[in-house]
CSV table of C-alpha atoms in Angstrom, one decimal:
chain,number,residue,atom,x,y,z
A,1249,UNK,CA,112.4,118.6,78.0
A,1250,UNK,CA,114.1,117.4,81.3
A,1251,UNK,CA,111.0,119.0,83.5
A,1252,UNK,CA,109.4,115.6,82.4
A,1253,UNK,CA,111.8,114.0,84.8
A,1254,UNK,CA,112.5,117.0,87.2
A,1255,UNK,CA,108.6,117.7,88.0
A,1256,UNK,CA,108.6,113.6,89.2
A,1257,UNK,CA,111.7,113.0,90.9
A,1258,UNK,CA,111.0,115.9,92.9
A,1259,UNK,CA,107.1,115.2,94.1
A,1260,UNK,CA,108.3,111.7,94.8
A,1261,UNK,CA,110.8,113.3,97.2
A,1262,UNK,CA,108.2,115.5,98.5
A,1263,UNK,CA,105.5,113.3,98.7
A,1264,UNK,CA,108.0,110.1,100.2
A,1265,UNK,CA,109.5,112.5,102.8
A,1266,UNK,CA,105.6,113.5,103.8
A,1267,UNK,CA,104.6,110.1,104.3
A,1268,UNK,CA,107.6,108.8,106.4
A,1269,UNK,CA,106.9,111.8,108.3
A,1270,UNK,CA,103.6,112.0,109.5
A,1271,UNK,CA,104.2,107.7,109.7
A,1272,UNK,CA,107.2,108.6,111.8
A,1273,UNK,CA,105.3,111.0,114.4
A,1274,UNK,CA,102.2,108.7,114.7
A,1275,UNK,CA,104.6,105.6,115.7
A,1276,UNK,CA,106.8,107.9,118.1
A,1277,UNK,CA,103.5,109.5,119.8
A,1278,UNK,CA,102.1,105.9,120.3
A,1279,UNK,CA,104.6,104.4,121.4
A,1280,UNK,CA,105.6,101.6,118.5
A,1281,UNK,CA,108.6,103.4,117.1
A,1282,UNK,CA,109.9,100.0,117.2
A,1283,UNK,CA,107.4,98.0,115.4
A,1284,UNK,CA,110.2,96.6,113.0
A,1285,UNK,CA,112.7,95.7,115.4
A,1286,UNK,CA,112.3,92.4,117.7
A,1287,UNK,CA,114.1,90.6,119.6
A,1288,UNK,CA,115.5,87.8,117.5
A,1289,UNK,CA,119.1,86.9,116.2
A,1290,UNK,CA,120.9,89.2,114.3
A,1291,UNK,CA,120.2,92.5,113.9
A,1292,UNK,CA,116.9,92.4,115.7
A,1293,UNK,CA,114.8,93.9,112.8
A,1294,UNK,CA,111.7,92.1,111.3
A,1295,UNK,CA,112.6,92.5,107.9
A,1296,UNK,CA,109.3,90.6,106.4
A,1297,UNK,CA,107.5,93.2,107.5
A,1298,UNK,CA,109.7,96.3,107.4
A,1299,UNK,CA,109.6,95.3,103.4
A,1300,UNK,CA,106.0,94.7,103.2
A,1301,UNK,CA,105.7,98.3,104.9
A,1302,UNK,CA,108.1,99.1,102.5
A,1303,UNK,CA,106.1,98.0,99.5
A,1304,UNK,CA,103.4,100.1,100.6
A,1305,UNK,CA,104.9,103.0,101.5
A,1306,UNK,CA,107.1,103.3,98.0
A,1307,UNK,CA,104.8,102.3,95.9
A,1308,UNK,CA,102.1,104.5,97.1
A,1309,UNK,CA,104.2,107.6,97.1
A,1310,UNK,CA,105.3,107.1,93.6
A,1311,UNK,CA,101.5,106.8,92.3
A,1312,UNK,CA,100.8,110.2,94.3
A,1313,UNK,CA,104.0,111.8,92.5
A,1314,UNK,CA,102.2,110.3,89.4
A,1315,UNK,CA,98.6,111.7,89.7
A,1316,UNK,CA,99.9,115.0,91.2
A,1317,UNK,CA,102.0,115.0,87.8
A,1318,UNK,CA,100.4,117.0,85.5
A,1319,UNK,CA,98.6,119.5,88.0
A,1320,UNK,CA,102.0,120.4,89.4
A,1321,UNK,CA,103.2,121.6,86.1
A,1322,UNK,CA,100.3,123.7,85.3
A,1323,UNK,CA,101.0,125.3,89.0
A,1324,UNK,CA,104.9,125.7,89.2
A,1325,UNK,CA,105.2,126.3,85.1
A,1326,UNK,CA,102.2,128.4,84.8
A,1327,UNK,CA,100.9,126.9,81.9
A,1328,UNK,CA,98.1,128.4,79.6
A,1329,UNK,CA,96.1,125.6,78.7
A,1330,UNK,CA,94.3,126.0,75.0
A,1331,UNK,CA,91.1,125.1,74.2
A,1332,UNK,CA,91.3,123.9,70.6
A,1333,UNK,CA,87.2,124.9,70.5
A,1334,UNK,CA,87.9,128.2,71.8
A,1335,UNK,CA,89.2,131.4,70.4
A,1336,UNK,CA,93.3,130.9,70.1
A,1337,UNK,CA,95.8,133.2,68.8
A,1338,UNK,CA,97.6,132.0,65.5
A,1339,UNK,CA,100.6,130.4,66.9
A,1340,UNK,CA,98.9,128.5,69.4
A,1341,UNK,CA,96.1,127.4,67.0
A,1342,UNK,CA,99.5,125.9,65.3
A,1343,UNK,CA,100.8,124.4,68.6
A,1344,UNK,CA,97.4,122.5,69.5
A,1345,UNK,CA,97.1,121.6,65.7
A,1346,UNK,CA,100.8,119.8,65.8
A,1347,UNK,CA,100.1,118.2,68.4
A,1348,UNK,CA,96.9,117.0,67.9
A,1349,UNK,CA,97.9,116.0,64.5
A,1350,UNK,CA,101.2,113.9,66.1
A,1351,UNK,CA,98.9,112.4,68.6
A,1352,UNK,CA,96.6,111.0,66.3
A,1353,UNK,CA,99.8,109.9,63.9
A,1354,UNK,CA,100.9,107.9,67.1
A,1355,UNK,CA,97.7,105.9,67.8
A,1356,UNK,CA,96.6,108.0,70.5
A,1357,UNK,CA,92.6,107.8,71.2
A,1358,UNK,CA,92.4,111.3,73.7
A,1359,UNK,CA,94.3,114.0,72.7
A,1360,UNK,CA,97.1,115.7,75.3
A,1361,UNK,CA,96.0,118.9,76.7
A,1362,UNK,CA,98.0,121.2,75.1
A,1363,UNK,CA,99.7,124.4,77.1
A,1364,UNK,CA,101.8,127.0,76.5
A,1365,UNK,CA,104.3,128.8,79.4
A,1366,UNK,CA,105.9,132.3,79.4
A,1367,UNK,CA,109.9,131.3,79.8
A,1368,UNK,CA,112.7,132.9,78.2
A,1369,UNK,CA,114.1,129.0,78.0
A,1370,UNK,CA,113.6,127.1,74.8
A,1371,UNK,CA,112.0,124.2,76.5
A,1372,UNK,CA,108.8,121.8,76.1
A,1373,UNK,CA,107.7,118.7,78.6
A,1374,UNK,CA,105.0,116.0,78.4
A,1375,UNK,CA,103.4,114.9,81.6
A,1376,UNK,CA,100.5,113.2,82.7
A,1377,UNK,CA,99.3,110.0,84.8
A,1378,UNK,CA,98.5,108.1,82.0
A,1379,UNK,CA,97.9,108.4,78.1
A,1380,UNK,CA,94.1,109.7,78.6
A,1381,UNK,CA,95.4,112.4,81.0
A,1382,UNK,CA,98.4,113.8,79.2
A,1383,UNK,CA,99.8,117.6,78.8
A,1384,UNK,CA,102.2,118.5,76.3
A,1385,UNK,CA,103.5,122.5,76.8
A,1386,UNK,CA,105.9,124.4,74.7
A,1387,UNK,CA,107.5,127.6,76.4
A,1388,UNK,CA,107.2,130.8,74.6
A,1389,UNK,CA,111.3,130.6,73.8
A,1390,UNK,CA,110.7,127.9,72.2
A,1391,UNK,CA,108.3,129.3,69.8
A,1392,UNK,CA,110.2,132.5,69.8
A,1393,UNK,CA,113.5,130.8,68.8
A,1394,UNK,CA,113.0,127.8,66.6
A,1395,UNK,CA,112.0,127.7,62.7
A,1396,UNK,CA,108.4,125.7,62.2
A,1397,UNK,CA,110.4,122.5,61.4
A,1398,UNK,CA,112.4,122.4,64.4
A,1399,UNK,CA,109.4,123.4,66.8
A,1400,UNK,CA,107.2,120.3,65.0
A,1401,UNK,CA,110.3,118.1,65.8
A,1402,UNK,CA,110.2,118.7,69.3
A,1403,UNK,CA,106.7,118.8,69.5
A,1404,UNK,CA,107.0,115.0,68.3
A,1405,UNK,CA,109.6,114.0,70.4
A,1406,UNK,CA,106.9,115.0,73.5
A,1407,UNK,CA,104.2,113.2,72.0
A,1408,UNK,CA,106.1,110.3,71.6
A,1409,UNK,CA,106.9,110.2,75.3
A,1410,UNK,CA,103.2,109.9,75.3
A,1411,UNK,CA,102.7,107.4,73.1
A,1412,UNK,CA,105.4,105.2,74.9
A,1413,UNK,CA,103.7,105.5,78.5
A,1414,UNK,CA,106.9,106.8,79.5
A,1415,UNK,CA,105.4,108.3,82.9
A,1416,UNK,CA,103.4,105.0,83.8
A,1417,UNK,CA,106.8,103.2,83.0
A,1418,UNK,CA,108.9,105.5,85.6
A,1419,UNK,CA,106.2,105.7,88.3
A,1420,UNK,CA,106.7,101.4,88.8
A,1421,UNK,CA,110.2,102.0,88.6
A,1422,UNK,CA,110.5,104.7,91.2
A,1423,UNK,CA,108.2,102.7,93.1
A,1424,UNK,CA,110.9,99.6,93.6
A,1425,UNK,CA,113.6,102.5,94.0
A,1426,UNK,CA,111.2,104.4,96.9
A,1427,UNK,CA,110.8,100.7,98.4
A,1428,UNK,CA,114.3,99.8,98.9
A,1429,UNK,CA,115.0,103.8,99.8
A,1430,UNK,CA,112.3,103.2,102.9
A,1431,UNK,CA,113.8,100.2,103.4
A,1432,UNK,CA,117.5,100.6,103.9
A,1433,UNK,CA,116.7,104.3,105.8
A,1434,UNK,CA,114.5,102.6,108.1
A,1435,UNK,CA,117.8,99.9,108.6
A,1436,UNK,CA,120.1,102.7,109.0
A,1437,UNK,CA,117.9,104.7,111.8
A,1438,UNK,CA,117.7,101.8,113.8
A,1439,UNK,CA,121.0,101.0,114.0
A,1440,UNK,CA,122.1,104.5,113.9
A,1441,UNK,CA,119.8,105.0,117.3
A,1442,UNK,CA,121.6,102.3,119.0
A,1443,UNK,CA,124.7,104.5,119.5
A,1444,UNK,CA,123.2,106.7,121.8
A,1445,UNK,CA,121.9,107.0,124.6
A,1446,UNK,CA,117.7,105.4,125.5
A,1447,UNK,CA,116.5,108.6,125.9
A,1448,UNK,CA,117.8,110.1,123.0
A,1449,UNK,CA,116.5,107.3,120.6
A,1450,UNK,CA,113.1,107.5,119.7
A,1451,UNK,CA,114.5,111.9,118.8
A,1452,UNK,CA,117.6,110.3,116.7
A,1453,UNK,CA,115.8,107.6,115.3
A,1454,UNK,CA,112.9,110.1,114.0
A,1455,UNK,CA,115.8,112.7,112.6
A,1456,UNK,CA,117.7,109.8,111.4
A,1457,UNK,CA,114.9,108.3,108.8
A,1458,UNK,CA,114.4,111.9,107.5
A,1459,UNK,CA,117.8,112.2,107.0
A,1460,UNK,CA,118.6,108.8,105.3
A,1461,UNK,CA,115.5,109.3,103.2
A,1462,UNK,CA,116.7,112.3,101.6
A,1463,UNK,CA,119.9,110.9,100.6
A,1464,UNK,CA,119.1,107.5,99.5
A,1465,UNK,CA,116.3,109.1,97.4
A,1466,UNK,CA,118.7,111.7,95.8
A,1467,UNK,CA,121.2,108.7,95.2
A,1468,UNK,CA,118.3,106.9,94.0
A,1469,UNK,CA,117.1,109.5,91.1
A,1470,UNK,CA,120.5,108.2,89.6
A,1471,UNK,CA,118.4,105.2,88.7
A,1472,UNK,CA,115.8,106.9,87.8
A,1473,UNK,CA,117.9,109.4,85.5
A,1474,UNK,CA,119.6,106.5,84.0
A,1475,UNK,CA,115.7,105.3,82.8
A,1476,UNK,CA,114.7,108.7,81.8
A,1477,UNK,CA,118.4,109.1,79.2
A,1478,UNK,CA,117.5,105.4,77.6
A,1479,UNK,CA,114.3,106.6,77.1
A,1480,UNK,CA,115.4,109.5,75.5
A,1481,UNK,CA,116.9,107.8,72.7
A,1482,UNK,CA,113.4,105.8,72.0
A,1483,UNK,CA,111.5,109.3,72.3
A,1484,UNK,CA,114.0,110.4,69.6
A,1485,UNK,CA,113.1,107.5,67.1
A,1486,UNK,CA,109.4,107.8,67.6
A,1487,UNK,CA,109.5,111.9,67.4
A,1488,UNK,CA,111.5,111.1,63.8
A,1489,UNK,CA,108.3,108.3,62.8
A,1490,UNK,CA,106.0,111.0,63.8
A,1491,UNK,CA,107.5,114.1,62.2
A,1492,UNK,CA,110.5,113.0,60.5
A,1493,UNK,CA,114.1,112.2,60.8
A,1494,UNK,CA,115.4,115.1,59.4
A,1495,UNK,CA,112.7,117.5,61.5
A,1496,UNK,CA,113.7,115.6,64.5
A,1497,UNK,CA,117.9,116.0,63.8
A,1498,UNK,CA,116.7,119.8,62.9
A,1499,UNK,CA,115.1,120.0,66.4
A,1500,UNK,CA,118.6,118.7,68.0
A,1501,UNK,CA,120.5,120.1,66.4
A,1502,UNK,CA,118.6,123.9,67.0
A,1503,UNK,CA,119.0,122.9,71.0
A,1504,UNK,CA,122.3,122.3,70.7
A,1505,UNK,CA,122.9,125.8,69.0
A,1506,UNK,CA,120.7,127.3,72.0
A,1507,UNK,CA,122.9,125.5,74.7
A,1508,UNK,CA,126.1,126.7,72.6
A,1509,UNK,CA,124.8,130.4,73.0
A,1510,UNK,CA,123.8,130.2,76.3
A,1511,UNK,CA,127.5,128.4,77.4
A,1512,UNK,CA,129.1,131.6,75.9
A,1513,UNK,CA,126.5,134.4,77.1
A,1514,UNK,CA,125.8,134.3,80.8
A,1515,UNK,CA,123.5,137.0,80.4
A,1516,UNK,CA,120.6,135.1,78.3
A,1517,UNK,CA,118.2,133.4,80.0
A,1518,UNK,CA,119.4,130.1,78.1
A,1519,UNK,CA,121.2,128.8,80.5
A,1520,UNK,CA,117.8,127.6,82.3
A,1521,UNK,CA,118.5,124.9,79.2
A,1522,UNK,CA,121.7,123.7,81.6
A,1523,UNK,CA,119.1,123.7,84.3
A,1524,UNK,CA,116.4,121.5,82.9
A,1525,UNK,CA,119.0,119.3,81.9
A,1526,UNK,CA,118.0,119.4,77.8
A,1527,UNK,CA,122.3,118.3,77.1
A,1528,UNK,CA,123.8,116.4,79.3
A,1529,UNK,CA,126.6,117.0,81.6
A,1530,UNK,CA,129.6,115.2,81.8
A,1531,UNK,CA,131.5,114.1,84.6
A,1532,UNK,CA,129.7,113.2,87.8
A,1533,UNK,CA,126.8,115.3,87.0
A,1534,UNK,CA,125.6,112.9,83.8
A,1535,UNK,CA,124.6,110.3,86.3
A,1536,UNK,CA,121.9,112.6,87.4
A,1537,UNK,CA,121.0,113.7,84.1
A,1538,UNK,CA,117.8,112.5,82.7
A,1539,UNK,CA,119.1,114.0,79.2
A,1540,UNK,CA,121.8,111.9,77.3
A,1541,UNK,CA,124.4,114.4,75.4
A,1542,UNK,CA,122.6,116.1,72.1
A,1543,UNK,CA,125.4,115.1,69.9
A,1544,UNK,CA,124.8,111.3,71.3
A,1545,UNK,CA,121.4,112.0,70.7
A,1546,UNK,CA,121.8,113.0,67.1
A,1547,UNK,CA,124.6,110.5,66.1
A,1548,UNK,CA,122.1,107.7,67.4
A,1549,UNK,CA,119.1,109.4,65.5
A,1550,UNK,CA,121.0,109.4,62.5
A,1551,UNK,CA,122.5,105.6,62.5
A,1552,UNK,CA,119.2,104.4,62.0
């Protein structure tokens, strides 16, 4: 369930570091690598514009990340999308009709695509740039592993994400992250420039932005993690309106069993569930979890 997150934060990275690059050779081969900096008190930097640039610059990225959203999971999962008019096996007849059958419970007017990966992993995701351009896909772990109840559980839990706008919601908050990440990298460059030498500038400068925009974006998915494990919890309520509380606690619960296992048996290909970030870590690592803990998950499910 954490490729939701993982499959964003990543093309946002991508897709930033693009931008700032190309934008970062134009200005050096034109000569106005120092469009933000002028000759005023202080620091010297036009900060009006370097945050209207800014602006622009996050907030574009972030909507990129967003429409490249669900065709990037089709490509990196390999998902088999189903046609629910065409001929389908038995299980995935099941698949399309949960989740067609959830969407319409949830209000939804166009039904998700619906896919299905081959994965060892027990794993689903829902993606999408907006409600009328969703994909929900299961992995075939999943549908190897789980008992009908649990599989309908998570199957809800996605389609609530859906429901909720979850991905619209993200992309406007990674879009004020990716604005203050251009910002403050652009700030640091500059200043980290002036310590050398005016010949070496315009080459630190260009390495320096790169560099500052890979870390403050990494340290800026904390936020966006933080977002992604409240909304969790929400996902969790409307996957128990839609299917169930107990389903939904069944689903949980079944995931935790599956993260037990794979804890104990490095030789199953479970631990991709560590990976993806379905049970969250503690320590230092839960700050870049997009997954709360499963037994937080379940305790809050079950104080409703």
């Amino acid at each position: 369930m954490g490729k939701r997150v993982l499959f964003f934060i990543l093309t946002n990275i991508l897709v930033m570091t693009t931008i700032v690059i190309v934008w970062s050779l134009i200005t050096t081969f034109t000569d106005i690598s120092g469009t933000f900096e002028t000759g005023g008190p202080g620091l010297g930097i036009d900060y009006a514009s370097l945050m209207v640039f800014s602006l622009l610059v996050g907030f574009i990225g972030s909507f990129i990340s967003l429409a490249m959203s669900r065709w990037m999971a089709k490509k990196m999962m390999k998902v088999k999308v189903l046609d629910p008019d065409g001929p389908l096996s038995t299980h995935e007849r099941a698949v399309v009709e949960k989740v067609h059958r959830f969407s319409r419970a949830a209000g939804l007017m166009h039904m998700p695509e619906v896919g299905i990966y081959q994965s060892a992993e027990v794993n689903a995701f829902a993606t999408g740039p907006s409600k009328k351009r969703s994909l929900v896909a299961v992995s075939s772990g999943l549908l190897n592993s789980m008992d009908d109840d649990a599989v309908e559980g998570v199957i809800a839990h996605e389609v609530a994400h859906v429901s909720n706008g979850d991905m619209v919601t993200m992309t406007l908050l990674q879009g004020v992250v990716n604005t203050f990440v251009v910002f403050f990298s652009r700030i640091a460059a500059i200043l980290v420039s002036r310590l050398v030498r005016s010949e070496m500038q315009v080459i630190v400068r260009f390495a320096a932005i790169i560099i500052f925009q890979i870390l403050f974006s990494i340290l800026g998915s904390i936020v966006v993690s933080a977002y992604s494990r409240h909304r969790e919890f929400h996902a969790d309520r409307g996957g128990g309106d839609l299917a169930g509380r107990d389903k939904m606690a069944h689903a949980l619960r079944s995931l935790k069993a599956h993260v037990a296992r794979a804890n104990v048996d490095d030789r199953t290909d479970d631990s991709a569930i560590q990976t993806m970030k379905i049970s969250g870590k503690g320590g230092m690592m839960k700050l870049f979890s997009s997954h709360p803990d499963l037994d937080e998950r379940i305790a809050r499910l079950e104080q409703r």
